[in-house]
């Protein structure tokens, strides 16, 4: 059996720069900056978080993400929280470029504080309004050809009403009963769609997200087994401490592609 | 009018600790015809007297719709008021676009007051010569605010500004305790009765001066409240409300001099 797994071992694996996107495969070339070149925009994210999952339940919303930040395919930071509380009614989670998420977090913290102060009755901002504001910012940045490389999930609960929305780097935004970003939109979303019902309890919702995260950890090479499953609802905001998923890899031996084999197991 | 060596610039103090130019601007508000505002637990109402430049001219617009939940009534320089109207409408539209939610009244009033304040301090500018009564309804219920050229703003249960506002305020002070639970119709009635005080001469000499009082031509009323978008009543729409005040004033023992003449 060929031990190089199809790689040309004479080529260097690392050329001094990392990009998860192989431009050469699509007729592009890797950009080499020279001293007097014009300024450029970010074209790929550098440090990224993977999927964010969220589902509405009766009396609130559950939102979950793992704690891994990847540097390309390298699992670079393993205890970073990607779910942030904005006020008593709103939390957000982010997949994509983490530095952009830090920027968004600070910006929204300011907006929420300003609006809180502007309102003489000192009512915290509505999740719907925060979501709308964020959507406008994301779309404006896209139109400046300088997008914030994230897909943000906004979860909220106010006046007995749950809110769940997503906005991406293009400014595309929508609301739904359940949302998953990134690879999770492919892997976890069908599971959420099957399991979702309007009278889901909080415990069921948390269990459901835990299952989805586990499946994602099995299938998404950028996912991690350390996760946070947070809730916002009748009983307030709960930004949960990270927990460890229970996994069972015994199926790996019979799974195609699991250990780097290029072909299915030979029939005995 | 009192003049002083210290009244020629908006940013110069007098030794008495006053800024005369700002006070003059506040006087301009009193030159304009009166506006009256009041609110219950669920609704806010504003009413105003629309003057006409001549018999042949139209009556000036006093009440302006800012948004579906917000209106202003202005007293003073209407030209300045229109500038502010444009600003307020724009702010409301912007807020609706950015936050997908109507502008909170308190937030708008603070912004307006801040804008007015700048005009009391920056050189080369003059204060706005207009006072506004702002009514609105939002998450926190009905609101009534007064803003003035000085940049001050006040939250009120009931208030009157403009020409002879004190007469209207006397009426409001006498009756405001009943406003909380008043119906929208009662609020409008009170607003017109208060407004009437600013155009009627209550002394016996009034018979010689031509005074129609409040008519469907020279009055305007706006109301906003719970489950009610801003509605402005003018001209014929006012007639039913005016019919309601014709007898009630005399019955309540108000304006006895007028009723005796009739």
Short mmCIF file of C-alpha atoms in Angstrom, two decimals:
data_model
loop_
_atom_site.label_atom_id
_atom_site.label_comp_id
_atom_site.label_asym_id
_atom_site.label_seq_id
_atom_site.Cartn_x
_atom_site.Cartn_y
_atom_site.Cartn_z
CA UNK A 1 0.00 0.00 0.00
CA UNK A 2 1.20 3.50 -0.83
CA UNK A 3 2.17 5.12 2.45
CA UNK A 4 2.18 8.68 1.14
CA UNK A 5 -1.64 8.75 0.87
CA UNK A 6 -1.44 10.42 -2.52
CA UNK A 7 0.77 13.30 -1.40
CA UNK A 8 3.77 14.32 -3.46
CA UNK A 9 6.45 13.96 -0.83
CA UNK A 10 8.95 15.96 -2.86
CA UNK A 11 6.83 19.13 -2.51
CA UNK A 12 7.14 21.12 0.72
CA UNK A 13 4.02 20.86 2.86
CA UNK A 14 4.30 24.40 4.20
CA UNK A 15 5.33 27.37 2.11
CA UNK A 16 5.59 29.95 4.88
CA UNK A 17 1.97 31.12 4.77
CA UNK A 18 -1.20 29.41 5.65
CA UNK A 19 -4.50 29.71 3.85
CA UNK A 20 -7.32 27.25 4.28
CA UNK A 21 -8.55 28.19 0.83
CA UNK A 22 -6.42 26.85 -2.01
CA UNK A 23 -6.60 29.68 -4.55
CA UNK A 24 -4.40 27.81 -7.01
CA UNK A 25 -7.10 25.18 -7.43
CA UNK A 26 -9.45 27.90 -8.70
CA UNK A 27 -7.04 29.58 -11.09
CA UNK A 28 -5.91 32.18 -8.57
CA UNK A 29 -2.48 32.83 -7.24
CA UNK A 30 -1.37 33.46 -3.71
CA UNK A 31 -0.85 37.18 -3.18
CA UNK A 32 2.72 38.23 -2.44
CA UNK A 33 2.81 41.76 -0.96
CA UNK A 34 5.53 44.11 -2.23
CA UNK A 35 6.64 47.40 -0.63
CA UNK A 36 4.59 49.94 -2.65
CA UNK A 37 1.50 47.85 -3.27
CA UNK A 38 -1.94 49.34 -2.63
CA UNK A 39 -3.65 48.38 0.59
CA UNK A 40 -5.60 45.15 0.58
CA UNK A 41 -8.65 43.72 2.31
CA UNK A 42 -8.99 40.61 4.39
CA UNK A 43 -9.92 37.81 2.06
CA UNK A 44 -9.88 34.91 4.50
CA UNK A 45 -10.35 34.58 8.20
CA UNK A 46 -7.28 33.58 10.22
CA UNK A 47 -8.35 32.38 13.67
CA UNK A 48 -11.76 30.80 13.43
CA UNK A 49 -14.43 29.20 15.50
CA UNK A 50 -16.64 26.56 13.95
CA UNK A 51 -20.42 26.02 14.15
CA UNK A 52 -22.85 27.72 16.53
CA UNK A 53 -26.11 25.90 17.20
CA UNK A 54 -29.31 27.30 18.65
CA UNK A 55 -32.87 26.17 19.15
CA UNK A 56 -35.97 27.76 20.64
CA UNK A 57 -37.80 25.97 23.44
CA UNK A 58 -40.94 26.72 25.36
CA UNK A 59 -39.97 29.81 27.38
CA UNK A 60 -36.54 30.51 25.96
CA UNK A 61 -33.70 29.78 23.59
CA UNK A 62 -30.71 27.46 23.93
CA UNK A 63 -27.48 28.28 22.14
CA UNK A 64 -24.29 26.23 21.98
CA UNK A 65 -20.75 26.33 20.62
CA UNK A 66 -17.49 24.56 21.31
CA UNK A 67 -14.51 26.34 22.84
CA UNK A 68 -11.99 25.73 20.08
CA UNK A 69 -10.35 28.37 17.91
CA UNK A 70 -8.56 26.99 14.87
CA UNK A 71 -5.63 28.52 13.05
CA UNK A 72 -6.35 26.95 9.72
CA UNK A 73 -6.47 23.27 10.50
CA UNK A 74 -4.41 23.70 13.65
CA UNK A 75 -6.39 23.46 16.88
CA UNK A 76 -4.77 26.65 18.19
CA UNK A 77 -6.77 27.81 21.26
CA UNK A 78 -8.85 25.29 23.16
CA UNK A 79 -10.59 27.29 25.88
CA UNK A 80 -12.09 30.37 24.28
CA UNK A 81 -15.74 31.27 24.81
CA UNK A 82 -17.65 32.23 21.70
CA UNK A 83 -20.94 33.00 23.42
CA UNK A 84 -21.34 36.47 24.88
CA UNK A 85 -24.04 38.09 27.00
CA UNK A 86 -25.08 41.56 25.79
CA UNK A 87 -27.82 42.31 28.31
CA UNK A 88 -30.50 40.61 30.41
CA UNK A 89 -32.44 39.81 27.23
CA UNK A 90 -29.79 39.02 24.67
CA UNK A 91 -26.83 36.72 24.05
CA UNK A 92 -24.84 36.23 20.86
CA UNK A 93 -22.66 33.43 19.56
CA UNK A 94 -20.16 33.61 16.73
CA UNK A 95 -18.55 31.36 14.19
CA UNK A 96 -15.79 32.64 11.92
CA UNK A 97 -12.99 35.09 12.57
CA UNK A 98 -12.58 35.52 16.29
CA UNK A 99 -10.93 38.96 16.20
CA UNK A 100 -13.90 40.29 14.24
CA UNK A 101 -16.18 38.80 16.87
CA UNK A 102 -14.23 40.62 19.56
CA UNK A 103 -14.76 43.83 17.62
CA UNK A 104 -18.49 43.14 17.23
CA UNK A 105 -18.78 42.31 20.91
CA UNK A 106 -17.23 45.59 21.95
CA UNK A 107 -19.28 47.56 19.45
CA UNK A 108 -22.56 45.99 20.58
CA UNK A 109 -21.67 46.40 24.27
CA UNK A 110 -21.32 50.12 23.55
CA UNK A 111 -24.57 50.29 21.60
CA UNK A 112 -26.45 48.46 24.32
CA UNK A 113 -25.02 50.72 27.01
CA UNK A 114 -25.75 53.90 25.05
CA UNK A 115 -29.33 52.88 24.41
CA UNK A 116 -29.79 51.79 27.99
CA UNK A 117 -28.70 55.25 29.13
CA UNK A 118 -30.72 57.06 26.47
CA UNK A 119 -33.89 55.48 27.74
CA UNK A 120 -35.04 57.29 30.86
CA UNK A 121 -36.89 54.23 32.07
CA UNK A 122 -33.69 52.24 31.98
CA UNK A 123 -35.05 49.34 29.98
CA UNK A 124 -32.48 47.04 28.44
CA UNK A 125 -32.43 46.96 24.64
CA UNK A 126 -34.70 44.61 22.74
CA UNK A 127 -32.98 41.58 21.13
CA UNK A 128 -34.85 42.37 17.92
CA UNK A 129 -33.31 45.86 17.83
CA UNK A 130 -29.83 44.57 18.53
CA UNK A 131 -30.21 42.03 15.76
CA UNK A 132 -31.44 44.69 13.36
CA UNK A 133 -28.55 46.99 14.25
CA UNK A 134 -26.02 44.21 13.78
CA UNK A 135 -27.54 43.27 10.40
CA UNK A 136 -27.16 46.85 9.20
CA UNK A 137 -23.51 46.93 10.30
CA UNK A 138 -22.72 43.59 8.63
CA UNK A 139 -24.31 44.68 5.37
CA UNK A 140 -22.55 48.05 5.38
CA UNK A 141 -19.19 46.39 5.92
CA UNK A 142 -19.87 44.00 3.06
CA UNK A 143 -20.66 46.97 0.82
CA UNK A 144 -17.34 48.52 1.78
CA UNK A 145 -15.75 45.32 0.51
CA UNK A 146 -14.44 44.88 4.05
CA UNK A 147 -16.74 42.36 5.69
CA UNK A 148 -16.67 41.12 9.24
CA UNK A 149 -15.91 37.43 8.74
CA UNK A 150 -18.57 35.98 11.01
CA UNK A 151 -21.87 34.30 11.14
CA UNK A 152 -23.48 35.65 14.31
CA UNK A 153 -26.39 34.03 16.08
CA UNK A 154 -28.52 36.33 18.23
CA UNK A 155 -30.66 34.67 20.89
CA UNK A 156 -33.03 36.57 23.13
CA UNK A 157 -36.00 36.46 25.41
CA UNK A 158 -38.05 39.51 26.28
CA UNK A 159 -41.61 40.09 27.49
CA UNK A 160 -42.41 36.38 27.21
CA UNK A 161 -41.19 36.17 23.63
CA UNK A 162 -38.25 34.17 22.32
CA UNK A 163 -35.99 35.56 19.62
CA UNK A 164 -33.56 33.68 17.43
CA UNK A 165 -31.81 35.14 14.40
CA UNK A 166 -28.67 34.76 12.35
CA UNK A 167 -26.68 37.26 10.31
CA UNK A 168 -23.64 36.47 8.19
CA UNK A 169 -20.72 38.33 6.65
CA UNK A 170 -22.82 39.37 3.65
CA UNK A 171 -25.49 40.92 5.85
CA UNK A 172 -27.94 38.15 5.02
CA UNK A 173 -30.18 37.79 8.03
CA UNK A 174 -33.12 35.62 8.97
CA UNK A 175 -35.02 34.34 11.98
CA UNK A 176 -35.98 30.75 12.62
CA UNK A 177 -36.95 28.30 15.34
CA UNK A 178 -33.56 26.65 15.09
CA UNK A 179 -30.30 27.84 13.57
CA UNK A 180 -26.90 26.32 12.90
CA UNK A 181 -23.94 28.09 11.33
CA UNK A 182 -21.12 26.82 9.16
CA UNK A 183 -20.70 23.06 8.85
CA UNK A 184 -23.42 22.72 11.46
CA UNK A 185 -25.94 24.00 8.92
CA UNK A 186 -25.24 20.81 6.96
CA UNK A 187 -24.74 18.30 9.75
CA UNK A 188 -26.81 19.53 12.72
CA UNK A 189 -29.62 21.36 11.00
CA UNK A 190 -31.39 18.22 9.72
CA UNK A 191 -31.23 16.78 13.23
CA UNK A 192 -32.66 20.00 14.68
CA UNK A 193 -35.37 20.07 12.03
CA UNK A 194 -36.44 16.53 12.89
CA UNK A 195 -36.39 17.01 16.64
CA UNK A 196 -37.87 20.49 16.84
CA UNK A 197 -41.33 21.06 18.22
CA UNK A 198 -42.72 24.31 19.69
CA UNK A 199 -43.30 22.82 23.14
CA UNK A 200 -39.75 21.54 23.56
CA UNK A 201 -38.69 21.82 27.19
CA UNK A 202 -35.46 23.51 28.22
CA UNK A 203 -33.95 20.16 29.23
CA UNK A 204 -34.91 18.59 25.90
CA UNK A 205 -33.42 21.53 24.02
CA UNK A 206 -30.13 21.32 25.89
CA UNK A 207 -30.02 17.53 25.32
CA UNK A 208 -30.72 18.04 21.63
CA UNK A 209 -27.90 20.55 21.23
CA UNK A 210 -25.56 18.25 23.13
CA UNK A 211 -26.36 15.45 20.68
CA UNK A 212 -25.83 17.76 17.69
CA UNK A 213 -22.48 18.95 19.07
CA UNK A 214 -21.38 15.36 19.52
CA UNK A 215 -22.26 14.47 15.94
CA UNK A 216 -20.45 17.61 14.78
CA UNK A 217 -17.40 16.63 16.76
CA UNK A 218 -17.41 13.27 14.98
CA UNK A 219 -17.80 14.82 11.54
CA UNK A 220 -16.32 18.33 11.64
CA UNK A 221 -12.52 18.30 11.79
CA UNK A 222 -12.60 21.87 13.22
CA UNK A 223 -14.97 20.96 16.06
CA UNK A 224 -14.06 20.14 19.63
CA UNK A 225 -15.43 18.11 22.53
CA UNK A 226 -15.30 20.98 25.02
CA UNK A 227 -18.56 22.89 24.64
CA UNK A 228 -20.80 25.51 26.21
CA UNK A 229 -24.57 25.09 26.11
CA UNK A 230 -26.15 28.35 27.23
CA UNK A 231 -29.78 29.31 27.71
CA UNK A 232 -31.78 32.53 27.85
CA UNK A 233 -35.39 32.49 28.93
CA UNK A 234 -37.94 32.81 31.71
CA UNK A 235 -35.25 32.09 34.30
CA UNK A 236 -32.81 34.66 32.92
CA UNK A 237 -29.48 34.29 31.20
CA UNK A 238 -27.33 31.27 31.85
CA UNK A 239 -23.87 31.38 30.30
CA UNK A 240 -22.84 27.85 31.13
CA UNK A 241 -19.33 26.78 32.00
CA UNK A 242 -17.70 24.53 29.39
CA UNK A 243 -18.47 20.83 29.67
CA UNK A 244 -16.91 17.78 28.06
CA UNK A 245 -18.86 15.69 25.56
CA UNK A 246 -18.96 11.94 26.04
CA UNK A 247 -17.78 10.34 22.83
CA UNK A 248 -17.47 6.80 21.56
CA UNK A 249 -14.99 6.25 18.75
CA UNK A 250 -15.37 2.47 18.57
CA UNK A 251 -17.27 2.89 15.31
CA UNK A 252 -14.11 4.39 13.79
CA UNK A 253 -12.72 0.99 12.85
CA UNK A 254 -15.57 0.37 10.48
CA UNK A 255 -15.97 3.94 9.25
CA UNK A 256 -14.74 4.83 5.78
CA UNK A 257 -12.16 7.60 5.81
CA UNK A 258 -11.76 7.65 9.60
CA UNK A 259 -8.07 6.77 9.94
CA UNK A 260 -6.88 8.33 6.72
CA UNK A 261 -7.51 5.25 4.57
CA UNK A 262 -8.33 6.31 1.05
CA UNK A 263 -10.42 3.24 0.28
CA UNK A 264 -13.05 1.22 2.00
CA UNK A 265 -11.94 -1.74 4.11
CA UNK A 266 -11.17 -4.76 1.97
CA UNK A 267 -13.87 -7.37 2.28
CA UNK A 268 -12.70 -10.23 4.46
CA UNK B 1 -37.76 95.72 26.08
CA UNK B 2 -34.90 95.57 28.53
CA UNK B 3 -31.54 95.88 26.84
CA UNK B 4 -28.15 95.37 28.33
CA UNK B 5 -24.50 95.73 27.41
CA UNK B 6 -24.23 92.01 27.63
CA UNK B 7 -26.99 90.93 25.30
CA UNK B 8 -25.35 90.95 21.89
CA UNK B 9 -23.76 87.52 21.87
CA UNK B 10 -25.13 84.11 22.74
CA UNK B 11 -21.95 83.10 24.49
CA UNK B 12 -21.39 86.15 26.70
CA UNK B 13 -22.57 86.09 30.28
CA UNK B 14 -24.04 89.12 31.99
CA UNK B 15 -22.62 89.97 35.42
CA UNK B 16 -25.91 88.76 36.87
CA UNK B 17 -25.18 85.29 35.52
CA UNK B 18 -27.61 85.36 32.62
CA UNK B 19 -27.26 84.91 28.91
CA UNK B 20 -29.65 87.45 27.45
CA UNK B 21 -29.72 86.15 23.88
CA UNK B 22 -31.10 82.84 25.09
CA UNK B 23 -33.72 84.59 27.16
CA UNK B 24 -34.74 86.65 24.13
CA UNK B 25 -35.15 83.47 22.14
CA UNK B 26 -37.41 82.11 24.87
CA UNK B 27 -39.47 85.28 24.53
CA UNK B 28 -40.01 84.44 20.85
CA UNK B 29 -41.87 81.33 21.95
CA UNK B 30 -44.40 83.50 23.78
CA UNK B 31 -45.04 85.53 20.61
CA UNK B 32 -46.43 82.50 18.81
CA UNK B 33 -50.01 81.39 19.28
CA UNK B 34 -50.60 78.92 22.08
CA UNK B 35 -50.15 75.16 22.14
CA UNK B 36 -51.64 72.96 24.82
CA UNK B 37 -50.71 69.39 25.68
CA UNK B 38 -51.98 66.88 28.19
CA UNK B 39 -52.04 63.16 28.75
CA UNK B 40 -53.92 60.37 30.47
CA UNK B 41 -52.59 56.93 31.42
CA UNK B 42 -53.18 55.76 27.84
CA UNK B 43 -53.27 58.77 25.53
CA UNK B 44 -51.53 62.06 24.87
CA UNK B 45 -53.17 65.05 23.21
CA UNK B 46 -51.87 68.29 21.83
CA UNK B 47 -53.94 71.23 20.59
CA UNK B 48 -53.01 74.57 19.11
CA UNK B 49 -54.39 77.84 17.79
CA UNK B 50 -53.59 78.42 14.14
CA UNK B 51 -53.26 82.10 13.33
CA UNK B 52 -53.98 83.52 9.88
CA UNK B 53 -51.98 86.40 8.47
CA UNK B 54 -55.13 87.95 7.08
CA UNK B 55 -58.74 87.22 6.35
CA UNK B 56 -57.72 86.02 2.92
CA UNK B 57 -54.77 83.93 4.04
CA UNK B 58 -54.68 80.37 5.17
CA UNK B 59 -54.11 79.49 8.80
CA UNK B 60 -50.52 78.54 9.65
CA UNK B 61 -49.76 74.91 10.36
CA UNK B 62 -48.99 74.33 14.03
CA UNK B 63 -49.09 70.60 14.55
CA UNK B 64 -46.71 68.37 12.62
CA UNK B 65 -46.75 64.61 12.32
CA UNK B 66 -43.28 63.24 13.02
CA UNK B 67 -44.09 59.54 12.89
CA UNK B 68 -47.08 57.26 13.42
CA UNK B 69 -46.58 57.55 17.17
CA UNK B 70 -45.22 61.04 17.49
CA UNK B 71 -46.25 64.65 16.84
CA UNK B 72 -45.19 68.14 17.79
CA UNK B 73 -46.99 71.41 18.22
CA UNK B 74 -44.86 74.50 17.88
CA UNK B 75 -45.04 78.01 19.24
CA UNK B 76 -42.61 80.70 18.13
CA UNK B 77 -40.76 80.99 14.85
CA UNK B 78 -42.48 78.46 12.62
CA UNK B 79 -39.61 78.58 10.15
CA UNK B 80 -37.23 77.32 12.84
CA UNK B 81 -39.82 74.77 13.85
CA UNK B 82 -39.93 73.34 10.35
CA UNK B 83 -36.18 72.80 10.44
CA UNK B 84 -36.62 70.86 13.67
CA UNK B 85 -39.55 68.95 12.17
CA UNK B 86 -37.36 67.81 9.32
CA UNK B 87 -34.68 66.76 11.79
CA UNK B 88 -37.11 64.88 14.01
CA UNK B 89 -38.72 63.06 11.08
CA UNK B 90 -35.32 62.05 9.82
CA UNK B 91 -34.23 60.76 13.22
CA UNK B 92 -37.42 58.70 13.54
CA UNK B 93 -36.98 57.21 10.08
CA UNK B 94 -33.36 56.41 10.79
CA UNK B 95 -34.22 54.77 14.06
CA UNK B 96 -36.89 52.65 12.41
CA UNK B 97 -34.41 51.52 9.77
CA UNK B 98 -31.54 50.72 12.10
CA UNK B 99 -33.44 49.19 15.02
CA UNK B 100 -36.65 48.03 13.34
CA UNK B 101 -38.55 49.65 16.17
CA UNK B 102 -40.19 53.05 16.57
CA UNK B 103 -38.18 55.84 18.16
CA UNK B 104 -38.68 56.07 21.95
CA UNK B 105 -40.10 59.51 22.73
CA UNK B 106 -37.66 60.26 25.55
CA UNK B 107 -34.68 59.43 23.36
CA UNK B 108 -35.85 61.75 20.60
CA UNK B 109 -36.52 64.62 22.98
CA UNK B 110 -33.05 64.33 24.52
CA UNK B 111 -31.50 64.40 21.06
CA UNK B 112 -33.52 67.46 20.15
CA UNK B 113 -32.57 69.22 23.39
CA UNK B 114 -28.91 68.44 22.80
CA UNK B 115 -29.19 69.92 19.33
CA UNK B 116 -30.79 73.06 20.74
CA UNK B 117 -28.13 73.35 23.41
CA UNK B 118 -25.38 73.44 20.78
CA UNK B 119 -27.05 76.48 19.28
CA UNK B 120 -26.77 78.30 22.62
CA UNK B 121 -23.03 77.87 22.83
CA UNK B 122 -21.46 77.78 19.39
CA UNK B 123 -20.35 81.12 18.01
CA UNK B 124 -21.91 82.30 14.80
CA UNK B 125 -25.18 80.60 15.62
CA UNK B 126 -28.41 81.73 17.22
CA UNK B 127 -30.73 79.71 19.38
CA UNK B 128 -33.85 78.30 17.77
CA UNK B 129 -36.75 80.66 18.33
CA UNK B 130 -39.29 77.97 18.82
CA UNK B 131 -40.72 75.94 21.67
CA UNK B 132 -42.25 72.54 21.08
CA UNK B 133 -44.76 70.37 22.80
CA UNK B 134 -43.93 66.80 21.87
CA UNK B 135 -46.52 64.07 22.31
CA UNK B 136 -45.89 60.43 21.65
CA UNK B 137 -46.73 56.89 22.61
CA UNK B 138 -44.15 54.12 23.02
CA UNK B 139 -43.28 51.06 25.11
CA UNK B 140 -43.37 53.20 28.23
CA UNK B 141 -46.81 54.65 27.54
CA UNK B 142 -47.91 58.14 26.55
CA UNK B 143 -45.56 61.09 26.84
CA UNK B 144 -45.73 64.86 26.83
CA UNK B 145 -42.57 66.92 26.70
CA UNK B 146 -41.83 70.60 26.34
CA UNK B 147 -38.60 71.69 24.69
CA UNK B 148 -37.29 75.24 24.65
CA UNK B 149 -34.64 77.25 22.78
CA UNK B 150 -32.36 77.06 25.82
CA UNK B 151 -31.87 73.32 25.38
CA UNK B 152 -33.95 72.52 28.43
CA UNK B 153 -36.68 69.92 28.20
CA UNK B 154 -39.39 68.96 30.66
CA UNK B 155 -41.70 66.01 31.11
CA UNK B 156 -45.28 67.05 31.84
CA UNK B 157 -48.71 65.72 32.70
CA UNK B 158 -50.15 68.86 31.10
CA UNK B 159 -48.55 72.01 29.78
CA UNK B 160 -49.20 75.06 27.63
CA UNK B 161 -46.76 77.26 25.72
CA UNK B 162 -47.03 80.34 23.53
CA UNK B 163 -49.20 83.40 23.64
CA UNK B 164 -51.22 83.65 26.87
CA UNK B 165 -50.14 80.18 27.89
CA UNK B 166 -50.62 81.12 31.53
CA UNK B 167 -54.39 81.24 31.09
CA UNK B 168 -54.41 77.73 29.65
CA UNK B 169 -52.10 76.54 32.39
CA UNK B 170 -54.45 77.90 35.03
CA UNK B 171 -57.20 75.78 33.52
CA UNK B 172 -54.92 72.72 33.39
CA UNK B 173 -53.79 73.19 36.97
CA UNK B 174 -57.42 73.24 38.05
CA UNK B 175 -58.36 70.07 36.19
CA UNK B 176 -55.24 67.93 35.74
CA UNK B 177 -56.10 65.55 38.55
CA UNK B 178 -58.90 64.08 36.43
CA UNK B 179 -56.68 63.48 33.38
CA UNK B 180 -55.19 60.15 34.43
CA UNK B 181 -58.37 58.18 33.84
CA UNK B 182 -59.87 60.44 31.20
CA UNK B 183 -61.10 58.99 27.92
CA UNK B 184 -59.51 60.21 24.67
CA UNK B 185 -62.63 62.30 24.00
CA UNK B 186 -62.41 63.90 27.43
CA UNK B 187 -58.74 64.69 26.89
CA UNK B 188 -59.54 66.43 23.61
CA UNK B 189 -62.32 68.34 25.29
CA UNK B 190 -59.97 69.51 28.04
CA UNK B 191 -57.35 70.51 25.48
CA UNK B 192 -59.86 72.67 23.62
CA UNK B 193 -61.18 74.21 26.82
CA UNK B 194 -57.64 75.05 27.90
CA UNK B 195 -56.88 76.42 24.46
CA UNK B 196 -59.99 78.55 24.55
CA UNK B 197 -58.61 80.33 27.58
CA UNK B 198 -55.74 81.65 25.46
CA UNK B 199 -57.91 83.30 22.83
CA UNK B 200 -60.81 84.56 24.91
CA UNK B 201 -60.76 87.83 26.73
CA UNK B 202 -62.58 87.06 29.89
CA UNK B 203 -63.14 90.69 30.97
CA UNK B 204 -66.32 92.57 30.25
CA UNK B 205 -64.57 94.75 27.67
CA UNK B 206 -64.44 91.81 25.32
CA UNK B 207 -67.65 92.73 23.61
CA UNK B 208 -65.88 95.40 21.57
CA UNK B 209 -63.07 93.17 20.31
CA UNK B 210 -63.89 90.74 17.53
CA UNK B 211 -63.18 87.32 18.98
CA UNK B 212 -64.51 84.15 17.56
CA UNK B 213 -62.75 82.03 20.14
CA UNK B 214 -61.87 78.51 19.10
CA UNK B 215 -63.27 77.50 15.73
CA UNK B 216 -62.83 74.60 13.39
CA UNK B 217 -60.75 76.93 11.23
CA UNK B 218 -58.25 78.16 13.78
CA UNK B 219 -57.77 75.11 15.98
CA UNK B 220 -56.07 71.78 15.54
CA UNK B 221 -55.93 68.72 17.77
CA UNK B 222 -53.68 65.68 17.62
CA UNK B 223 -54.03 62.53 19.66
CA UNK B 224 -51.95 59.39 20.03
CA UNK B 225 -52.20 56.52 22.45
CA UNK B 226 -52.59 52.84 23.14
CA UNK B 227 -53.89 51.11 19.99
CA UNK B 228 -54.26 54.49 18.34
CA UNK B 229 -51.95 55.83 15.69
CA UNK B 230 -51.38 59.53 15.61
CA UNK B 231 -54.54 61.27 14.43
CA UNK B 232 -54.75 64.94 13.62
CA UNK B 233 -58.14 66.65 13.65
CA UNK B 234 -58.54 69.82 11.64
CA UNK B 235 -61.33 71.79 9.98
CA UNK B 236 -64.58 69.80 9.66
CA UNK B 237 -63.18 66.93 11.69
CA UNK B 238 -63.05 69.27 14.67
CA UNK B 239 -66.70 70.28 14.60
CA UNK B 240 -68.01 67.43 16.77
CA UNK B 241 -65.37 68.16 19.40
CA UNK B 242 -66.09 71.87 19.34
CA UNK B 243 -69.79 71.19 19.79
CA UNK B 244 -68.82 69.47 23.03
CA UNK B 245 -67.21 72.56 24.53
CA UNK B 246 -69.75 75.18 23.60
CA UNK B 247 -72.03 74.56 26.53
CA UNK B 248 -69.81 72.71 28.94
CA UNK B 249 -67.60 75.72 29.77
CA UNK B 250 -70.54 77.75 31.01
CA UNK B 251 -72.07 74.79 32.77
CA UNK B 252 -68.88 74.25 34.73
CA UNK B 253 -68.97 77.86 35.89
CA UNK B 254 -66.03 78.89 33.77
CA UNK B 255 -66.01 82.09 31.76
CA UNK B 256 -69.12 83.35 33.43
CA UNK B 257 -68.56 86.79 31.97
CA UNK B 258 -68.75 85.43 28.44
CA UNK B 259 -71.80 83.33 29.04
CA UNK B 260 -73.63 86.21 30.66
CA UNK B 261 -73.11 88.32 27.59
CA UNK B 262 -74.65 85.75 25.32
#
